């Protein structure tokens, strides 16, 4: 039987590069499944329902909360975002790693619920560069940019609660580091106790 897949949580302030890094990681590592979140925010011009997000009405989102269909949810910069529970366990039992790209409130809520997640904080190289990236993306209004950037210092403060900090200066380097973390987590003693026993008890 294959080992259970890990739950990998990547978070960090808006504009640090989570989406960009996750897309590259998924191309590199085919054993990772990206959990598509539900959100009440409007799609950006290049976004498709069921690819970046499940775009949902406020009432449908609140129904999912009531029916306990979300692993976690948060109100992020004025909109609801949440991780649907369905699929996550089935995939992990099949040995597939599940990747959540969520905000820091969501990550803290998963930390409270699950002790065995792999929590990775994606840090921008500087606040100046973070601002350049949020503005450069060109998808938000000035007011939304200010709101997101205004939350960044508080979110960075939470980085110390994570298992790993990866600096996203160079995209390829950050992706390599995250992939190395994923590989190392598979070699953790706790994830290999069954195989250890099997080899030890093998009849020869
Ligand atoms: P997030 O998902 O964290 O909000 P995005 O992935 O949308 O961030 O990235 C924000 C902007 O920063 C995008 O325009 C993206 O192309 C750019 N970006 C991401 N990573 C880097 C990097 N390492 N160097 C330069 N620009 C980057
Ligand atoms: P954006 O609107 O830029 O796509 O995302 C805004 C923020 O919401 C980002 O920090 C993103 O990681 C976070 N986010 C996306 N999906 C989820 C989710 O399912 N749960 C939580 N808590 N945050 C999410």
PDB file of N, CA, C and O and ligand atoms in Angstrom, residues 10-14 18 37-38 41 44 47 53 72-74 76-77 81-84 101-107 137 140 148 155, ligand 2:
ATOM      1  N   UNK A  10       0.582  26.443   1.456  1.00  0.00           N
ATOM      2  CA  UNK A  10       1.458  27.568   1.085  1.00  0.00           C
ATOM      3  C   UNK A  10       0.680  28.845   1.318  1.00  0.00           C
ATOM      4  O   UNK A  10      -0.435  29.015   0.816  1.00  0.00           O
ATOM      5  N   UNK A  11       1.245  29.739   2.128  1.00  0.00           N
ATOM      6  CA  UNK A  11       0.580  31.031   2.260  1.00  0.00           C
ATOM      7  C   UNK A  11       1.590  32.142   2.428  1.00  0.00           C
ATOM      8  O   UNK A  11       2.810  31.907   2.468  1.00  0.00           O
ATOM      9  N   UNK A  12       1.087  33.358   2.506  1.00  0.00           N
ATOM     10  CA  UNK A  12       1.964  34.536   2.549  1.00  0.00           C
ATOM     11  C   UNK A  12       1.123  35.705   2.073  1.00  0.00           C
ATOM     12  O   UNK A  12       0.002  35.506   1.607  1.00  0.00           O
ATOM     13  N   UNK A  13       1.665  36.925   2.155  1.00  0.00           N
ATOM     14  CA  UNK A  13       0.856  38.096   1.785  1.00  0.00           C
ATOM     15  C   UNK A  13       0.475  38.106   0.306  1.00  0.00           C
ATOM     16  O   UNK A  13       1.140  37.483  -0.520  1.00  0.00           O
ATOM     17  N   UNK A  14      -0.588  38.805   0.007  1.00  0.00           N
ATOM     18  CA  UNK A  14      -1.028  38.949  -1.382  1.00  0.00           C
ATOM     19  C   UNK A  14       0.097  39.574  -2.205  1.00  0.00           C
ATOM     20  O   UNK A  14       0.731  40.544  -1.772  1.00  0.00           O
ATOM     21  N   UNK A  18       2.465  33.520  -4.671  1.00  0.00           N
ATOM     22  CA  UNK A  18       1.956  32.169  -4.365  1.00  0.00           C
ATOM     23  C   UNK A  18       1.385  31.492  -5.621  1.00  0.00           C
ATOM     24  O   UNK A  18       1.714  30.348  -5.912  1.00  0.00           O
ATOM     25  N   UNK A  37     -10.036  26.394  -4.425  1.00  0.00           N
ATOM     26  CA  UNK A  37     -10.839  27.021  -3.374  1.00  0.00           C
ATOM     27  C   UNK A  37     -12.145  27.559  -3.934  1.00  0.00           C
ATOM     28  O   UNK A  37     -12.260  27.807  -5.128  1.00  0.00           O
ATOM     29  N   UNK A  38     -13.081  27.773  -3.032  1.00  0.00           N
ATOM     30  CA  UNK A  38     -14.301  28.493  -3.400  1.00  0.00           C
ATOM     31  C   UNK A  38     -14.108  29.945  -2.958  1.00  0.00           C
ATOM     32  O   UNK A  38     -13.462  30.197  -1.942  1.00  0.00           O
ATOM     33  N   UNK A  41     -15.324  36.300  -4.434  1.00  0.00           N
ATOM     34  CA  UNK A  41     -14.850  37.471  -5.186  1.00  0.00           C
ATOM     35  C   UNK A  41     -15.113  37.250  -6.682  1.00  0.00           C
ATOM     36  O   UNK A  41     -15.259  36.125  -7.137  1.00  0.00           O
ATOM     37  N   UNK A  44     -11.198  37.431 -12.173  1.00  0.00           N
ATOM     38  CA  UNK A  44     -10.392  38.383 -12.959  1.00  0.00           C
ATOM     39  C   UNK A  44     -10.547  37.982 -14.429  1.00  0.00           C
ATOM     40  O   UNK A  44     -10.924  36.833 -14.711  1.00  0.00           O
ATOM     41  N   UNK A  47      -9.400  34.543 -15.504  1.00  0.00           N
ATOM     42  CA  UNK A  47      -9.720  33.401 -14.633  1.00  0.00           C
ATOM     43  C   UNK A  47     -10.956  32.644 -15.111  1.00  0.00           C
ATOM     44  O   UNK A  47     -11.878  33.240 -15.667  1.00  0.00           O
ATOM     45  N   UNK A  53     -10.506  29.100  -9.275  1.00  0.00           N
ATOM     46  CA  UNK A  53     -11.437  29.052  -8.129  1.00  0.00           C
ATOM     47  C   UNK A  53     -12.761  28.472  -8.568  1.00  0.00           C
ATOM     48  O   UNK A  53     -13.085  28.456  -9.764  1.00  0.00           O
ATOM     49  N   UNK A  72     -11.492  24.848   5.962  1.00  0.00           N
ATOM     50  CA  UNK A  72     -11.294  26.154   6.601  1.00  0.00           C
ATOM     51  C   UNK A  72     -11.902  27.187   5.700  1.00  0.00           C
ATOM     52  O   UNK A  72     -12.083  26.949   4.511  1.00  0.00           O
ATOM     53  N   UNK A  73     -12.184  28.343   6.248  1.00  0.00           N
ATOM     54  CA  UNK A  73     -12.624  29.469   5.424  1.00  0.00           C
ATOM     55  C   UNK A  73     -12.243  30.748   6.138  1.00  0.00           C
ATOM     56  O   UNK A  73     -12.010  30.748   7.351  1.00  0.00           O
ATOM     57  N   UNK A  74     -12.159  31.831   5.372  1.00  0.00           N
ATOM     58  CA  UNK A  74     -11.840  33.125   5.990  1.00  0.00           C
ATOM     59  C   UNK A  74     -12.418  34.237   5.130  1.00  0.00           C
ATOM     60  O   UNK A  74     -12.652  34.047   3.934  1.00  0.00           O
ATOM     61  N   UNK A  76     -11.223  37.267   3.497  1.00  0.00           N
ATOM     62  CA  UNK A  76      -9.925  37.847   3.140  1.00  0.00           C
ATOM     63  C   UNK A  76     -10.167  39.103   2.311  1.00  0.00           C
ATOM     64  O   UNK A  76     -10.751  39.035   1.227  1.00  0.00           O
ATOM     65  N   UNK A  77      -9.715  40.227   2.813  1.00  0.00           N
ATOM     66  CA  UNK A  77      -9.857  41.522   2.149  1.00  0.00           C
ATOM     67  C   UNK A  77     -11.296  41.739   1.641  1.00  0.00           C
ATOM     68  O   UNK A  77     -11.518  42.179   0.510  1.00  0.00           O
ATOM     69  N   UNK A  81     -13.288  33.174   1.225  1.00  0.00           N
ATOM     70  CA  UNK A  81     -12.480  32.160   0.530  1.00  0.00           C
ATOM     71  C   UNK A  81     -12.495  30.914   1.405  1.00  0.00           C
ATOM     72  O   UNK A  81     -12.394  31.024   2.631  1.00  0.00           O
ATOM     73  N   UNK A  82     -12.579  29.726   0.806  1.00  0.00           N
ATOM     74  CA  UNK A  82     -12.567  28.515   1.633  1.00  0.00           C
ATOM     75  C   UNK A  82     -12.113  27.291   0.866  1.00  0.00           C
ATOM     76  O   UNK A  82     -12.162  27.249  -0.370  1.00  0.00           O
ATOM     77  N   UNK A  83     -11.664  26.282   1.639  1.00  0.00           N
ATOM     78  CA  UNK A  83     -11.139  25.039   1.059  1.00  0.00           C
ATOM     79  C   UNK A  83     -12.190  23.936   1.157  1.00  0.00           C
ATOM     80  O   UNK A  83     -12.505  23.489   2.259  1.00  0.00           O
ATOM     81  N   UNK A  84     -12.730  23.483   0.000  1.00  0.00           N
ATOM     82  CA  UNK A  84     -13.718  22.396   0.051  1.00  0.00           C
ATOM     83  C   UNK A  84     -13.073  21.108   0.588  1.00  0.00           C
ATOM     84  O   UNK A  84     -11.956  20.759   0.227  1.00  0.00           O
ATOM     85  N   UNK A 101      -3.383  26.666  -1.338  1.00  0.00           N
ATOM     86  CA  UNK A 101      -2.777  28.008  -1.445  1.00  0.00           C
ATOM     87  C   UNK A 101      -3.770  28.940  -0.767  1.00  0.00           C
ATOM     88  O   UNK A 101      -4.808  29.279  -1.342  1.00  0.00           O
ATOM     89  N   UNK A 102      -3.503  29.293   0.482  1.00  0.00           N
ATOM     90  CA  UNK A 102      -4.517  30.019   1.260  1.00  0.00           C
ATOM     91  C   UNK A 102      -3.877  31.174   2.039  1.00  0.00           C
ATOM     92  O   UNK A 102      -2.648  31.249   2.155  1.00  0.00           O
ATOM     93  N   UNK A 103      -4.700  32.036   2.587  1.00  0.00           N
ATOM     94  CA  UNK A 103      -4.168  33.187   3.310  1.00  0.00           C
ATOM     95  C   UNK A 103      -3.741  32.764   4.725  1.00  0.00           C
ATOM     96  O   UNK A 103      -3.936  31.599   5.123  1.00  0.00           O
ATOM     97  N   UNK A 104      -3.153  33.687   5.461  1.00  0.00           N
ATOM     98  CA  UNK A 104      -2.586  33.337   6.770  1.00  0.00           C
ATOM     99  C   UNK A 104      -3.672  32.972   7.799  1.00  0.00           C
ATOM    100  O   UNK A 104      -3.455  32.088   8.618  1.00  0.00           O
ATOM    101  N   UNK A 105      -4.845  33.601   7.725  1.00  0.00           N
ATOM    102  CA  UNK A 105      -5.925  33.223   8.666  1.00  0.00           C
ATOM    103  C   UNK A 105      -6.320  31.775   8.433  1.00  0.00           C
ATOM    104  O   UNK A 105      -6.502  30.996   9.374  1.00  0.00           O
ATOM    105  N   UNK A 106      -6.450  31.391   7.154  1.00  0.00           N
ATOM    106  CA  UNK A 106      -6.825  30.017   6.795  1.00  0.00           C
ATOM    107  C   UNK A 106      -5.756  29.036   7.258  1.00  0.00           C
ATOM    108  O   UNK A 106      -6.055  27.960   7.794  1.00  0.00           O
ATOM    109  N   UNK A 107      -4.479  29.422   7.077  1.00  0.00           N
ATOM    110  CA  UNK A 107      -3.374  28.528   7.480  1.00  0.00           C
ATOM    111  C   UNK A 107      -3.408  28.310   8.997  1.00  0.00           C
ATOM    112  O   UNK A 107      -3.254  27.179   9.475  1.00  0.00           O
ATOM    113  N   UNK A 137       0.827  43.552 -11.044  1.00  0.00           N
ATOM    114  CA  UNK A 137      -0.108  42.525 -11.529  1.00  0.00           C
ATOM    115  C   UNK A 137      -1.262  43.184 -12.294  1.00  0.00           C
ATOM    116  O   UNK A 137      -1.790  42.615 -13.230  1.00  0.00           O
ATOM    117  N   UNK A 140      -6.030  44.718  -9.669  1.00  0.00           N
ATOM    118  CA  UNK A 140      -6.852  45.285  -8.594  1.00  0.00           C
ATOM    119  C   UNK A 140      -6.919  46.810  -8.676  1.00  0.00           C
ATOM    120  O   UNK A 140      -6.012  47.449  -9.226  1.00  0.00           O
ATOM    121  N   UNK A 148      -4.664  45.361   0.597  1.00  0.00           N
ATOM    122  CA  UNK A 148      -3.847  44.144   0.617  1.00  0.00           C
ATOM    123  C   UNK A 148      -2.443  44.445   1.131  1.00  0.00           C
ATOM    124  O   UNK A 148      -1.913  43.718   1.964  1.00  0.00           O
ATOM    125  N   UNK A 155       0.798  40.041   8.356  1.00  0.00           N
ATOM    126  CA  UNK A 155       0.840  38.660   7.846  1.00  0.00           C
ATOM    127  C   UNK A 155       2.266  38.105   7.928  1.00  0.00           C
ATOM    128  O   UNK A 155       2.460  36.942   8.290  1.00  0.00           O
TER     129      UNK A 155
HETATM  130  P1  LIG B   2      -6.772  36.411  -4.617  1.00  0.00           P
HETATM  131  O1  LIG B   2      -8.025  37.217  -4.530  1.00  0.00           O
HETATM  132  O2  LIG B   2      -5.553  37.264  -4.885  1.00  0.00           O
HETATM  133  O3  LIG B   2      -6.876  35.235  -5.569  1.00  0.00           O
HETATM  134  O4  LIG B   2      -6.541  35.755  -3.176  1.00  0.00           O
HETATM  135  C1  LIG B   2      -6.562  36.548  -2.019  1.00  0.00           C
HETATM  136  C2  LIG B   2      -6.009  35.757  -0.871  1.00  0.00           C
HETATM  137  O5  LIG B   2      -6.923  34.696  -0.542  1.00  0.00           O
HETATM  138  C3  LIG B   2      -4.668  35.088  -1.146  1.00  0.00           C
HETATM  139  O6  LIG B   2      -3.840  35.294  -0.002  1.00  0.00           O
HETATM  140  C4  LIG B   2      -5.025  33.623  -1.306  1.00  0.00           C
HETATM  141  O7  LIG B   2      -3.967  32.761  -0.932  1.00  0.00           O
HETATM  142  C5  LIG B   2      -6.171  33.522  -0.323  1.00  0.00           C
HETATM  143  N1  LIG B   2      -6.988  32.324  -0.555  1.00  0.00           N
HETATM  144  C6  LIG B   2      -7.258  31.676  -1.707  1.00  0.00           C
HETATM  145  N2  LIG B   2      -8.008  30.593  -1.486  1.00  0.00           N
HETATM  146  C7  LIG B   2      -8.213  30.519  -0.150  1.00  0.00           C
HETATM  147  C8  LIG B   2      -8.907  29.591   0.705  1.00  0.00           C
HETATM  148  O8  LIG B   2      -9.483  28.594   0.284  1.00  0.00           O
HETATM  149  N3  LIG B   2      -8.892  29.871   2.021  1.00  0.00           N
HETATM  150  C9  LIG B   2      -8.269  30.955   2.544  1.00  0.00           C
HETATM  151  N4  LIG B   2      -8.303  31.113   3.871  1.00  0.00           N
HETATM  152  N5  LIG B   2      -7.611  31.833   1.787  1.00  0.00           N
HETATM  153  C10 LIG B   2      -7.581  31.623   0.450  1.00  0.00           C
END
